[in-house]
Short mmCIF file of C-alpha atoms in Angstrom, two decimals:
data_model
loop_
_atom_site.label_atom_id
_atom_site.label_comp_id
_atom_site.label_asym_id
_atom_site.label_seq_id
_atom_site.Cartn_x
_atom_site.Cartn_y
_atom_site.Cartn_z
CA MET A 20 -1.81 41.47 3.67
CA GLY A 21 -2.25 40.47 7.32
CA MET A 22 0.49 38.86 9.38
CA LYS A 23 -1.27 35.48 9.53
CA GLU A 24 -1.78 35.40 5.79
CA CYS A 25 1.91 36.17 5.31
CA LEU A 26 2.90 33.05 7.24
CA ARG A 27 1.39 30.66 4.71
CA THR A 28 2.73 32.74 1.82
CA ILE A 29 6.22 32.68 3.33
CA GLN A 30 5.97 28.89 3.61
CA GLU A 31 4.95 28.59 -0.05
CA GLU A 32 7.76 30.92 -1.13
CA TRP A 33 10.24 28.84 0.88
CA GLU A 34 9.04 25.72 -0.94
CA ASP A 35 9.51 27.40 -4.32
CA LYS A 36 13.04 28.45 -3.42
CA MET A 37 14.37 25.47 -1.44
CA LEU A 38 12.67 22.30 -2.65
CA SER A 39 13.92 20.11 -5.49
CA GLN A 40 12.56 20.78 -8.96
CA TYR A 41 10.83 17.38 -8.67
CA ALA A 42 9.05 18.18 -5.40
CA MET A 43 5.31 18.78 -5.24
CA ARG A 44 4.72 22.31 -4.04
CA SER A 45 1.66 23.03 -1.94
CA SER A 46 0.87 26.12 -4.01
CA GLN A 47 0.61 23.87 -7.10
CA SER A 48 -1.79 21.33 -5.60
CA ARG A 49 -4.69 20.18 -7.74
CA GLY A 50 -6.79 21.27 -4.79
CA ARG A 51 -9.70 19.81 -2.87
CA GLU A 52 -12.96 18.30 -4.07
CA HIS A 53 -14.87 20.99 -2.18
CA SER A 54 -13.46 24.49 -2.44
CA GLU A 55 -12.57 26.21 0.83
CA ALA A 56 -10.58 29.22 1.94
CA PRO A 57 -6.89 28.42 2.61
CA CYS A 58 -5.54 28.43 6.14
CA ASP A 59 -3.89 31.66 7.31
CA ILE A 60 -0.86 29.87 8.71
CA ARG A 61 -0.51 26.36 7.34
CA SER A 62 0.14 25.13 3.82
CA ALA A 63 -2.45 22.85 2.21
CA TYR A 64 -0.49 19.69 3.06
CA GLN A 65 0.18 20.77 6.65
CA ARG A 66 -3.55 21.25 7.01
CA ASP A 67 -4.21 17.76 5.62
CA ARG A 68 -1.72 16.24 8.06
CA ASP A 69 -3.45 17.91 10.98
CA ARG A 70 -6.91 16.80 9.82
CA ILE A 71 -5.73 13.20 9.64
CA ILE A 72 -4.16 13.29 13.11
CA HIS A 73 -7.35 14.70 14.62
CA SER A 74 -9.63 12.19 12.89
CA LYS A 75 -11.43 9.41 14.75
CA ALA A 76 -10.14 6.81 12.30
CA PHE A 77 -6.54 7.75 13.18
CA ARG A 78 -7.21 7.35 16.91
CA ARG A 79 -8.77 3.93 16.38
CA LEU A 80 -5.52 2.64 14.86
CA LYS A 81 -4.07 2.28 18.36
CA HIS A 82 -6.39 -0.69 18.95
CA LYS A 83 -6.01 -2.37 15.56
CA THR A 84 -3.72 -5.32 14.86
CA GLN A 85 -0.43 -4.94 13.04
CA VAL A 86 0.72 -8.58 13.20
CA PHE A 87 0.00 -9.78 16.73
CA ILE A 88 -3.70 -9.88 17.61
CA SER A 89 -4.51 -7.72 20.65
CA PRO A 90 -1.01 -8.13 22.12
CA GLU A 91 -0.74 -8.00 25.90
CA GLY A 92 2.87 -6.85 25.88
CA ASP A 93 3.37 -3.09 25.88
CA HIS A 94 6.07 -3.08 23.21
CA TYR A 95 4.42 -4.87 20.30
CA ARG A 96 3.46 -2.69 17.37
CA THR A 97 -0.12 -1.75 16.64
CA ARG A 98 -1.41 -0.26 13.41
CA LEU A 99 -0.89 3.19 14.95
CA THR A 100 2.74 2.71 15.91
CA HIS A 101 3.38 1.18 12.48
CA THR A 102 1.93 4.33 10.92
CA LEU A 103 4.19 6.55 13.00
CA GLU A 104 7.27 4.54 12.06
CA VAL A 105 6.37 4.80 8.36
CA ALA A 106 5.98 8.56 8.76
CA GLN A 107 9.40 8.89 10.43
CA ILE A 108 11.20 6.93 7.71
CA ALA A 109 9.33 8.75 4.94
CA ARG A 110 10.04 12.20 6.39
CA THR A 111 13.75 11.41 6.64
CA ILE A 112 13.93 10.41 2.98
CA ALA A 113 11.84 13.39 1.83
CA ARG A 114 13.99 15.87 3.71
CA ALA A 115 17.22 14.38 2.38
CA LEU A 116 15.92 14.60 -1.20
CA ARG A 117 14.50 18.12 -0.70
CA LEU A 118 10.99 16.89 -1.47
CA ASN A 119 7.83 18.08 0.27
CA GLU A 120 8.06 16.71 3.78
CA ASP A 121 4.57 17.89 4.73
CA LEU A 122 2.93 16.07 1.82
CA THR A 123 4.98 12.97 2.58
CA GLU A 124 3.96 13.01 6.23
CA ALA A 125 0.27 13.51 5.45
CA ILE A 126 0.25 10.53 3.08
CA ALA A 127 2.12 8.35 5.57
CA LEU A 128 -0.19 9.20 8.47
CA GLY A 129 -3.28 8.50 6.38
CA HIS A 130 -2.16 5.44 4.44
CA ASP A 131 -3.68 2.80 6.76
CA LEU A 132 -6.80 4.58 8.03
CA GLY A 133 -8.99 2.03 6.26
CA HIS A 134 -7.53 -1.08 7.85
CA THR A 135 -9.96 -3.47 9.49
CA PRO A 136 -9.70 -4.98 12.95
CA PHE A 137 -7.22 -7.88 13.03
CA GLY A 138 -5.13 -6.57 10.16
CA HIS A 139 -5.10 -8.39 6.84
CA ALA A 140 -7.20 -11.26 8.22
CA GLY A 141 -10.05 -8.80 8.62
CA GLU A 142 -9.43 -7.41 5.16
CA TYR A 143 -9.60 -10.88 3.59
CA ALA A 144 -12.77 -11.71 5.53
CA LEU A 145 -14.64 -8.60 4.39
CA ASN A 146 -13.39 -8.96 0.83
CA LYS A 147 -14.81 -12.48 0.77
CA VAL A 148 -18.16 -11.90 2.45
CA CYS A 149 -19.03 -8.49 0.96
CA THR A 150 -20.21 -8.79 -2.65
CA LEU A 151 -18.78 -5.33 -3.36
CA GLY A 152 -15.28 -6.41 -2.32
CA PHE A 153 -12.95 -4.73 0.17
CA LYS A 154 -9.43 -3.27 -0.03
CA HIS A 155 -7.96 -1.30 2.83
CA ASN A 156 -6.46 1.44 0.65
CA GLU A 157 -9.83 2.04 -1.03
CA GLN A 158 -11.44 2.10 2.41
CA SER A 159 -8.92 4.72 3.53
CA ILE A 160 -10.18 6.93 0.71
CA ARG A 161 -13.81 6.31 1.71
CA ILE A 162 -12.93 7.39 5.24
CA VAL A 163 -11.33 10.68 4.22
CA GLU A 164 -13.97 11.44 1.57
CA LYS A 165 -17.25 10.14 3.01
CA LEU A 166 -17.09 8.76 6.55
CA GLU A 167 -15.20 11.17 8.80
CA ARG A 168 -16.94 14.19 10.33
CA LYS A 169 -20.38 12.53 10.14
CA GLY A 170 -20.21 12.02 6.41
CA LYS A 171 -18.60 15.31 5.45
CA GLY A 172 -15.13 13.78 5.06
CA LEU A 173 -11.82 15.54 5.60
CA ASN A 174 -11.74 17.22 2.17
CA LEU A 175 -8.06 16.42 1.64
CA THR A 176 -6.00 17.57 -1.32
CA TRP A 177 -5.79 15.42 -4.45
CA GLU A 178 -2.10 14.61 -3.90
CA VAL A 179 -2.60 13.25 -0.39
CA LYS A 180 -5.49 11.06 -1.51
CA ASP A 181 -3.47 9.82 -4.50
CA GLY A 182 -0.62 8.79 -2.21
CA ILE A 183 -2.97 7.00 0.20
CA MET A 184 -4.75 5.16 -2.60
CA ASN A 185 -1.52 4.03 -4.26
CA HIS A 186 0.62 3.02 -1.27
CA PRO A 187 0.30 -0.78 -1.81
CA THR A 188 2.91 -2.65 -3.84
CA SER A 189 0.67 -2.61 -6.93
CA GLY A 190 0.10 1.16 -6.70
CA LYS A 191 1.70 3.87 -8.80
CA PRO A 192 1.71 7.15 -6.85
CA SER A 193 1.69 10.28 -9.01
CA THR A 194 4.10 12.22 -6.78
CA LEU A 195 7.60 11.39 -5.58
CA GLU A 196 6.32 11.97 -2.06
CA GLY A 197 3.78 9.20 -2.55
CA GLN A 198 6.49 6.93 -3.94
CA ILE A 199 8.53 7.54 -0.79
CA VAL A 200 5.65 6.39 1.42
CA ARG A 201 5.12 3.30 -0.72
CA LEU A 202 8.71 2.17 -0.06
CA SER A 203 8.81 3.41 3.54
CA ASP A 204 5.79 1.25 4.38
CA LYS A 205 7.74 -1.88 3.41
CA ILE A 206 10.92 -0.77 5.16
CA ALA A 207 8.97 -0.14 8.35
CA TYR A 208 6.85 -3.28 8.54
CA ILE A 209 9.55 -5.74 7.48
CA ASN A 210 11.91 -4.47 10.16
CA HIS A 211 9.51 -3.87 13.02
CA ASP A 212 7.76 -7.19 12.36
CA ILE A 213 11.12 -8.95 12.64
CA ASP A 214 11.68 -7.14 15.94
CA ASP A 215 8.25 -8.18 17.24
CA ALA A 216 8.69 -11.77 16.04
CA ILE A 217 11.99 -12.02 17.90
CA ARG A 218 10.38 -10.51 21.01
CA ALA A 219 7.63 -13.14 20.75
CA LYS A 220 10.26 -15.92 20.31
CA ILE A 221 8.80 -16.89 16.94
CA LEU A 222 12.17 -16.06 15.39
CA CYS A 223 15.68 -15.57 16.66
CA GLU A 224 18.39 -13.53 14.98
CA ASP A 225 20.11 -16.68 13.67
CA ASP A 226 16.94 -17.67 11.78
CA LEU A 227 17.19 -14.68 9.45
CA PRO A 228 18.66 -15.57 6.03
CA ARG A 229 22.31 -14.54 6.17
CA GLU A 230 22.69 -13.71 2.49
CA TYR A 231 20.07 -10.96 2.77
CA ILE A 232 21.09 -9.79 6.24
CA LEU A 233 24.66 -9.28 5.04
CA GLN A 234 23.37 -6.95 2.33
CA LEU A 235 20.76 -5.12 4.40
CA GLY A 236 22.27 -4.96 7.89
CA GLU A 237 22.79 -7.01 11.04
CA ASN A 238 19.97 -5.45 13.04
CA SER A 239 16.83 -3.38 12.55
CA ARG A 240 18.58 -0.07 13.11
CA ALA A 241 21.31 -0.87 10.58
CA ARG A 242 18.84 -2.20 8.01
CA ILE A 243 16.60 0.87 8.16
CA ASN A 244 19.63 3.16 7.97
CA ASN A 245 21.10 1.29 4.99
CA MET A 246 17.82 1.18 3.09
CA ILE A 247 17.23 4.90 3.59
CA HIS A 248 20.76 5.74 2.43
CA ASP A 249 20.35 3.51 -0.61
CA ILE A 250 17.10 5.23 -1.62
CA VAL A 251 18.64 8.67 -1.16
CA ARG A 252 21.72 7.76 -3.23
CA ASN A 253 19.63 6.32 -6.06
CA SER A 254 16.97 9.05 -6.08
CA MET A 255 18.93 12.27 -5.50
CA ASP A 256 18.06 14.85 -8.19
CA GLN A 257 16.06 12.23 -10.07
CA ASN A 258 12.42 12.17 -11.11
CA HIS A 259 11.89 8.82 -9.39
CA ILE A 260 12.23 7.12 -6.02
CA LYS A 261 14.03 3.82 -6.12
CA MET A 262 16.37 1.44 -4.37
CA SER A 263 19.33 -0.16 -6.06
CA ASP A 264 18.40 -3.51 -7.59
CA HIS A 265 20.47 -5.56 -5.16
CA MET A 266 19.00 -3.82 -2.09
CA TYR A 267 15.45 -4.06 -3.39
CA ASP A 268 15.89 -7.73 -4.21
CA ALA A 269 17.31 -8.44 -0.75
CA MET A 270 14.43 -6.54 0.88
CA SER A 271 11.90 -8.46 -1.22
CA MET A 272 13.43 -11.80 -0.29
CA LEU A 273 13.47 -10.87 3.40
CA ARG A 274 9.80 -9.93 3.03
CA GLN A 275 9.14 -13.33 1.47
CA PHE A 276 10.92 -14.97 4.40
CA MET A 277 8.57 -13.14 6.77
CA PHE A 278 5.53 -14.38 4.87
CA GLU A 279 6.77 -17.95 5.10
CA HIS A 280 7.79 -17.85 8.78
CA VAL A 281 5.66 -15.20 10.49
CA TYR A 282 2.77 -13.84 8.43
CA ILE A 283 1.40 -17.27 7.48
CA GLY A 284 1.02 -20.18 9.87
CA SER A 285 3.13 -18.97 12.80
CA LYS A 286 2.10 -18.63 16.45
CA ALA A 287 1.34 -14.98 15.72
CA LYS A 288 -1.44 -16.14 13.40
CA GLU A 289 -2.89 -19.06 15.36
CA HIS A 290 -6.07 -17.10 16.20
CA GLU A 291 -6.43 -15.52 12.77
CA ALA A 292 -9.07 -18.02 11.62
CA LYS A 293 -11.20 -17.09 14.63
CA ALA A 294 -10.88 -13.40 13.78
CA TYR A 295 -11.75 -14.16 10.16
CA TYR A 296 -14.87 -16.08 11.22
CA MET A 297 -15.90 -13.44 13.72
CA LEU A 298 -15.83 -10.58 11.20
CA GLU A 299 -17.75 -12.65 8.66
CA GLN A 300 -20.45 -13.30 11.25
CA LEU A 301 -20.63 -9.66 12.29
CA TYR A 302 -21.04 -8.60 8.68
CA VAL A 303 -23.83 -11.12 8.05
CA TYR A 304 -25.59 -10.20 11.28
CA PHE A 305 -25.62 -6.46 10.68
CA LEU A 306 -26.67 -6.94 7.07
CA ASP A 307 -29.73 -8.80 8.41
CA HIS A 308 -30.21 -6.45 11.38
CA GLN A 309 -29.40 -3.00 10.05
CA ASP A 310 -31.36 -1.37 12.88
CA ALA A 311 -28.72 -2.72 15.30
CA MET A 312 -26.08 -0.41 13.86
CA PRO A 313 -25.56 3.13 15.18
CA GLU A 314 -28.04 5.66 13.80
CA GLU A 315 -25.45 7.45 11.67
CA TYR A 316 -24.99 4.25 9.66
CA GLN A 317 -28.69 3.55 9.39
CA GLU A 318 -29.22 7.05 7.99
CA LYS A 319 -26.93 6.24 5.08
CA ILE A 320 -29.32 3.45 4.05
CA THR A 321 -32.79 4.72 4.95
CA GLY A 322 -32.39 8.45 5.65
CA GLU A 323 -33.62 11.28 3.44
CA ALA A 324 -30.20 11.63 1.82
CA ALA A 325 -29.54 7.87 1.62
CA SER A 326 -27.02 7.13 -1.10
CA GLU A 327 -25.26 3.91 -0.10
CA THR A 328 -26.10 0.21 -0.42
CA PRO A 329 -26.62 -1.79 2.78
CA GLU A 330 -23.61 -3.96 1.87
CA ARG A 331 -21.25 -1.00 1.71
CA VAL A 332 -22.56 0.63 4.88
CA VAL A 333 -22.30 -2.60 6.89
CA CYS A 334 -18.78 -3.04 5.53
CA ASP A 335 -17.94 0.52 6.65
CA TYR A 336 -19.26 -0.22 10.14
CA VAL A 337 -17.43 -3.53 10.64
CA ALA A 338 -14.19 -2.29 9.04
CA GLY A 339 -14.15 0.72 11.34
CA MET A 340 -14.25 -1.39 14.49
CA THR A 341 -11.19 -1.85 16.66
CA ASP A 342 -10.08 -5.34 17.67
CA ARG A 343 -11.59 -5.08 21.13
CA TYR A 344 -14.83 -3.45 19.99
CA SER A 345 -15.44 -6.20 17.44
CA ILE A 346 -14.81 -8.84 20.12
CA MET A 347 -17.23 -7.04 22.44
CA GLN A 348 -19.90 -6.88 19.72
CA PHE A 349 -19.45 -10.55 18.81
CA THR A 350 -19.67 -11.55 22.48
CA LYS A 351 -22.84 -9.52 22.98
CA LEU A 352 -24.52 -10.91 19.88
CA PHE A 353 -23.41 -14.55 19.83
CA ILE A 354 -22.12 -15.66 23.25
CA PRO A 355 -24.75 -16.58 25.88
CA ALA A 356 -24.54 -14.47 29.01
CA ALA A 357 -24.72 -16.02 32.47
CA TRP A 358 -28.20 -15.87 34.00
CA LYS A 359 -28.56 -13.65 37.01
CA GLU A 360 -31.40 -13.59 39.55
#
């Protein structure tokens, strides 16, 4: 056995010895859709994490809306920084519970790869205009299975894909690591969206409902710390990941407060209808003018190995755009340019 091969084996042996009995071990993965030789150094989940980080879809997240559309301030969250904050919270919980931190991190980093430009407004627009429907978690799976690497996909393990697919509230992840990401996503966005809303003067600290703040914490740092500790206390040496009922209820009510005061109808959303309209128009245009899409998308419809419907391919193209690229495309296609001599 060569030295490099030993490194992965040592990692797998460490997992067997040190992780909780409820942890998902990389050596016990259900594997990949397409068989491939294991890495000499990295475990299967470490390899998945690295593939996600190096993907084009991951890089595009830096120019996709979290809450504030194309924010000019340097400190507002984007979909990328949201993803990193989810990963940090999830890793902390996984390490405390002796679960598989690498699997947890891979799921967290990949959970929002399928988000459209302009956040949930874009998701609603594509779901309405595309007859096949659109959900960002399903699109994340399409990206890692069919769209990255010129159609080859990332060939991720079953457990990472399961966690990505099931990260929304309605999902039921099969691993505890996936369950951690599902909760960490909420912890992250509720707290950082409060921070951004206060920065944007949409909210002030005194606007936050006191009955829930008293339970969760007076500021973002305290709330995140308290929620993490609550999950760890209620999940230690258990075959589940959960918050105490009173903490979960307080978090849910604070989330509802954010929907009522920030996510719907606030200044942060005043241009959302324009974004919604713009993505609808881009979808309709490219469905009627498929030859205007990049060649790699046209090949999926008319090429020798064509296997996708035009509706799905156009949806893939529009969903993959960043905020600024979609604006640029809309401007080029629909806004008259000034005449020059």
